[in-house]
């Protein structure tokens, strides 16, 4: 099993303490409480679930539109629902199909997280073969359900316009073919099937989510605001992790710098030390460095005590100092954190 490339965006920063880690079911490993996803995947991937006395049904939206909407909210948190609905047109389901757009119902979903979405199959009529090819169906149904219902209608005599029907799904994609009797109006037949089968279906949205362990039903706008707050904390934690790593590296190089200023003296200390366990303490005393720095110095290979190595380490020290200054500036600036999130969303688009 291989993940799609986009899945890298779900895990980015997980190795940099971006989210809390807890014990797994048998306490043999650690697992994340949440994934540090770089885009609001809760509104991109369809989620349906049921628990004790509760249900949740989150319909998916278009990835690029959700990213556009989130960027707009990052720039202007009090963005109007109308503007958000211009950027995020509506749900975008796997498998396609047509959405019967109702502006009032869509506004209700955006503002409250509850409301119906009506979906309809897409089809084409092949005049030469006198057949209807259904190419996309509502996300909430299956080809088996549709075929079973059509078969029942044909057997009961309610559907005399069809002579045959068959599943023609192949490598090129989905297709359900209906052979028509001569003189049958394909659009009228489809209108009849939309009423009597799940070729037209309704999905009831219920954006019930856990926020800090508490169940809440949120609209699209509020969900995006919650994700932005979550993502800001992820970026802050990731940046702090990078800052600590850079500081630790700089600390080692600062100890190395002291040694490199008088490398002959360092070699003399090591040569004159009788026991291996005393090398680190003697270096600490001789150069006024701590144990971590002395351990690092003591592990340097003899081949690295050359001019090129020394010049590179000095240059790295200067670069690290600049990096630390930049990371500290990010941590102290909410605007820079927001800009980093915006940049990530633009890359995803």
Tab-separated table of C-alpha atoms in Angstrom, residues 150-348:
chain	number	residue	atom	x	y	z
A	150	UNK	CA	-34.213	-0.454	-11.630
A	151	UNK	CA	-34.636	-4.249	-11.712
A	152	UNK	CA	-37.506	-4.014	-9.187
A	153	UNK	CA	-39.199	-1.277	-11.237
A	154	UNK	CA	-38.869	-3.302	-14.463
A	155	UNK	CA	-40.260	-6.479	-12.813
A	156	UNK	CA	-43.210	-4.591	-11.320
A	157	UNK	CA	-44.024	-3.081	-14.709
A	158	UNK	CA	-43.416	0.495	-13.521
A	159	UNK	CA	-40.513	0.949	-15.914
A	160	UNK	CA	-41.485	-0.209	-19.406
A	161	UNK	CA	-39.269	2.304	-21.234
A	162	UNK	CA	-36.135	0.137	-20.740
A	163	UNK	CA	-35.370	-3.047	-22.672
A	164	UNK	CA	-32.068	-3.827	-20.951
A	165	UNK	CA	-29.563	-2.329	-18.503
A	166	UNK	CA	-25.998	-3.306	-17.615
A	167	UNK	CA	-22.933	-2.303	-15.631
A	168	UNK	CA	-20.184	-1.251	-18.094
A	169	UNK	CA	-17.580	-0.051	-15.602
A	170	UNK	CA	-14.084	-0.584	-17.034
A	171	UNK	CA	-10.614	0.960	-16.840
A	172	UNK	CA	-11.858	4.123	-18.539
A	173	UNK	CA	-14.303	4.752	-15.689
A	174	UNK	CA	-17.854	4.418	-14.435
A	175	UNK	CA	-20.724	3.613	-16.827
A	176	UNK	CA	-24.244	2.258	-16.374
A	177	UNK	CA	-26.011	1.750	-19.699
A	178	UNK	CA	-29.785	1.711	-20.195
A	179	UNK	CA	-31.147	0.473	-23.549
A	180	UNK	CA	-34.369	2.300	-24.457
A	181	UNK	CA	-37.469	1.260	-26.374
A	182	UNK	CA	-38.042	3.046	-29.636
A	183	UNK	CA	-39.604	6.493	-29.257
A	184	UNK	CA	-38.773	6.926	-25.551
A	185	UNK	CA	-37.780	10.476	-24.525
A	186	UNK	CA	-34.463	10.057	-22.640
A	187	UNK	CA	-34.866	13.236	-20.565
A	188	UNK	CA	-38.374	12.314	-19.443
A	189	UNK	CA	-37.173	8.812	-18.526
A	190	UNK	CA	-34.294	10.225	-16.475
A	191	UNK	CA	-36.672	12.634	-14.710
A	192	UNK	CA	-38.761	9.572	-13.757
A	193	UNK	CA	-35.667	7.692	-12.544
A	194	UNK	CA	-34.518	10.687	-10.491
A	195	UNK	CA	-37.816	10.477	-8.589
A	196	UNK	CA	-37.908	6.691	-8.152
A	197	UNK	CA	-34.228	5.698	-7.658
A	198	UNK	CA	-31.126	7.001	-5.903
A	199	UNK	CA	-29.880	8.479	-9.194
A	200	UNK	CA	-30.989	11.604	-7.323
A	201	UNK	CA	-30.224	11.527	-3.623
A	202	UNK	CA	-29.922	13.837	-0.632
A	203	UNK	CA	-27.027	13.985	1.798
A	204	UNK	CA	-27.814	15.472	5.191
A	205	UNK	CA	-24.822	17.453	6.470
A	206	UNK	CA	-24.102	17.445	10.190
A	207	UNK	CA	-20.682	18.955	10.931
A	208	UNK	CA	-20.383	17.491	14.419
A	209	UNK	CA	-16.751	17.602	15.582
A	210	UNK	CA	-14.706	17.363	18.754
A	211	UNK	CA	-13.088	20.640	19.814
A	212	UNK	CA	-10.854	20.218	22.875
A	213	UNK	CA	-12.719	16.996	23.670
A	214	UNK	CA	-16.178	18.573	23.498
A	215	UNK	CA	-18.672	17.817	20.684
A	216	UNK	CA	-19.742	20.912	18.738
A	217	UNK	CA	-21.684	21.416	15.515
A	218	UNK	CA	-19.868	24.072	13.494
A	219	UNK	CA	-20.414	25.700	10.118
A	220	UNK	CA	-17.752	25.950	7.427
A	221	UNK	CA	-16.574	29.369	8.623
A	222	UNK	CA	-16.200	28.311	12.279
A	223	UNK	CA	-14.463	25.061	11.290
A	224	UNK	CA	-11.902	27.042	9.291
A	225	UNK	CA	-11.333	29.407	12.225
A	226	UNK	CA	-10.733	26.415	14.534
A	227	UNK	CA	-8.325	24.876	12.013
A	228	UNK	CA	-6.409	28.161	11.683
A	229	UNK	CA	-5.974	28.336	15.486
A	230	UNK	CA	-4.821	24.687	15.506
A	231	UNK	CA	-2.429	25.220	12.596
A	232	UNK	CA	-0.919	28.353	14.145
A	233	UNK	CA	-0.029	26.297	17.218
A	234	UNK	CA	1.465	23.530	14.997
A	235	UNK	CA	3.680	26.064	13.193
A	236	UNK	CA	4.677	27.665	16.500
A	237	UNK	CA	5.668	24.294	17.996
A	238	UNK	CA	7.538	23.245	14.846
A	239	UNK	CA	9.418	26.554	14.774
A	240	UNK	CA	10.311	26.226	18.477
A	241	UNK	CA	11.635	22.709	17.792
A	242	UNK	CA	13.824	24.022	14.944
A	243	UNK	CA	15.000	26.867	17.202
A	244	UNK	CA	16.074	24.494	19.982
A	245	UNK	CA	17.902	22.261	17.475
A	246	UNK	CA	19.716	25.280	16.027
A	247	UNK	CA	20.643	26.516	19.518
A	248	UNK	CA	21.960	23.063	20.476
A	249	UNK	CA	24.060	22.940	17.296
A	250	UNK	CA	25.364	26.467	17.860
A	251	UNK	CA	26.273	25.555	21.440
A	252	UNK	CA	28.392	22.643	20.170
A	253	UNK	CA	30.112	24.804	17.555
A	254	UNK	CA	30.871	27.521	20.089
A	255	UNK	CA	32.702	24.926	22.192
A	256	UNK	CA	34.490	23.677	19.068
A	257	UNK	CA	35.481	27.251	18.203
A	258	UNK	CA	37.287	27.627	21.529
A	259	UNK	CA	39.196	24.394	20.901
A	260	UNK	CA	40.079	25.270	17.304
A	261	UNK	CA	41.688	28.538	18.428
A	262	UNK	CA	44.361	26.445	20.156
A	263	UNK	CA	44.161	22.975	18.644
A	264	UNK	CA	47.709	22.044	19.664
A	265	UNK	CA	46.858	22.622	23.312
A	266	UNK	CA	43.742	20.427	22.972
A	267	UNK	CA	45.806	17.600	21.455
A	268	UNK	CA	48.346	17.949	24.243
A	269	UNK	CA	45.611	17.684	26.907
A	270	UNK	CA	44.255	14.510	25.309
A	271	UNK	CA	47.727	12.964	24.901
A	272	UNK	CA	48.732	13.706	28.479
A	273	UNK	CA	45.496	12.318	29.953
A	274	UNK	CA	46.160	8.826	31.324
A	275	UNK	CA	42.575	7.500	31.469
A	276	UNK	CA	39.966	7.787	28.712
A	277	UNK	CA	37.263	8.755	31.223
A	278	UNK	CA	39.311	11.830	32.167
A	279	UNK	CA	39.561	13.256	28.600
A	280	UNK	CA	36.237	15.104	28.716
A	281	UNK	CA	36.718	16.575	32.233
A	282	UNK	CA	40.229	17.743	31.315
A	283	UNK	CA	38.999	19.441	28.133
A	284	UNK	CA	36.253	21.119	30.182
A	285	UNK	CA	38.813	22.490	32.635
A	286	UNK	CA	41.368	23.422	29.978
A	287	UNK	CA	38.997	25.442	27.781
A	288	UNK	CA	36.126	26.435	30.099
A	289	UNK	CA	33.498	24.479	28.133
A	290	UNK	CA	30.659	22.269	29.388
A	291	UNK	CA	30.381	18.469	29.195
A	292	UNK	CA	28.210	18.407	26.036
A	293	UNK	CA	30.705	20.602	24.169
A	294	UNK	CA	33.677	18.600	25.426
A	295	UNK	CA	32.051	15.288	24.368
A	296	UNK	CA	31.438	16.701	20.881
A	297	UNK	CA	35.050	17.879	20.569
A	298	UNK	CA	36.451	14.588	21.834
A	299	UNK	CA	34.569	12.683	19.106
A	300	UNK	CA	36.031	14.730	16.213
A	301	UNK	CA	38.136	12.623	13.843
A	302	UNK	CA	41.803	13.420	13.437
A	303	UNK	CA	41.330	13.934	9.672
A	304	UNK	CA	38.972	16.850	10.413
A	305	UNK	CA	41.607	18.940	12.164
A	306	UNK	CA	42.457	20.942	9.046
A	307	UNK	CA	42.026	24.506	7.813
A	308	UNK	CA	39.050	23.740	5.515
A	309	UNK	CA	37.119	22.062	8.337
A	310	UNK	CA	37.763	24.996	10.666
A	311	UNK	CA	36.629	27.586	8.069
A	312	UNK	CA	33.414	25.612	7.379
A	313	UNK	CA	32.557	25.355	11.071
A	314	UNK	CA	33.083	29.083	11.593
A	315	UNK	CA	30.818	29.834	8.589
A	316	UNK	CA	28.201	27.420	9.968
A	317	UNK	CA	28.307	29.238	13.315
A	318	UNK	CA	27.510	32.541	11.612
A	319	UNK	CA	24.692	30.955	9.574
A	320	UNK	CA	23.187	29.352	12.673
A	321	UNK	CA	23.208	32.672	14.512
A	322	UNK	CA	21.226	34.233	11.647
A	323	UNK	CA	18.835	31.261	11.554
A	324	UNK	CA	18.209	31.502	15.312
A	325	UNK	CA	17.478	35.210	15.011
A	326	UNK	CA	14.987	34.521	12.204
A	327	UNK	CA	13.247	31.675	14.107
A	328	UNK	CA	12.925	33.841	17.223
A	329	UNK	CA	11.395	36.573	15.076
A	330	UNK	CA	8.834	34.089	13.679
A	331	UNK	CA	7.856	32.978	17.195
A	332	UNK	CA	7.329	36.594	18.207
A	333	UNK	CA	5.259	37.519	15.148
A	334	UNK	CA	1.692	36.278	14.582
A	335	UNK	CA	1.814	37.848	11.112
A	336	UNK	CA	4.835	35.779	10.085
A	337	UNK	CA	3.196	32.589	11.380
A	338	UNK	CA	0.072	33.393	9.326
A	339	UNK	CA	2.230	34.103	6.270
A	340	UNK	CA	3.915	30.701	6.639
A	341	UNK	CA	0.489	29.009	6.726
A	342	UNK	CA	-0.617	31.023	3.671
A	343	UNK	CA	2.554	30.021	1.788
A	344	UNK	CA	1.900	26.356	2.559
A	345	UNK	CA	-1.716	26.609	1.343
A	346	UNK	CA	-0.594	28.336	-1.871
A	347	UNK	CA	1.881	25.507	-2.529
A	348	UNK	CA	-0.895	22.937	-2.040
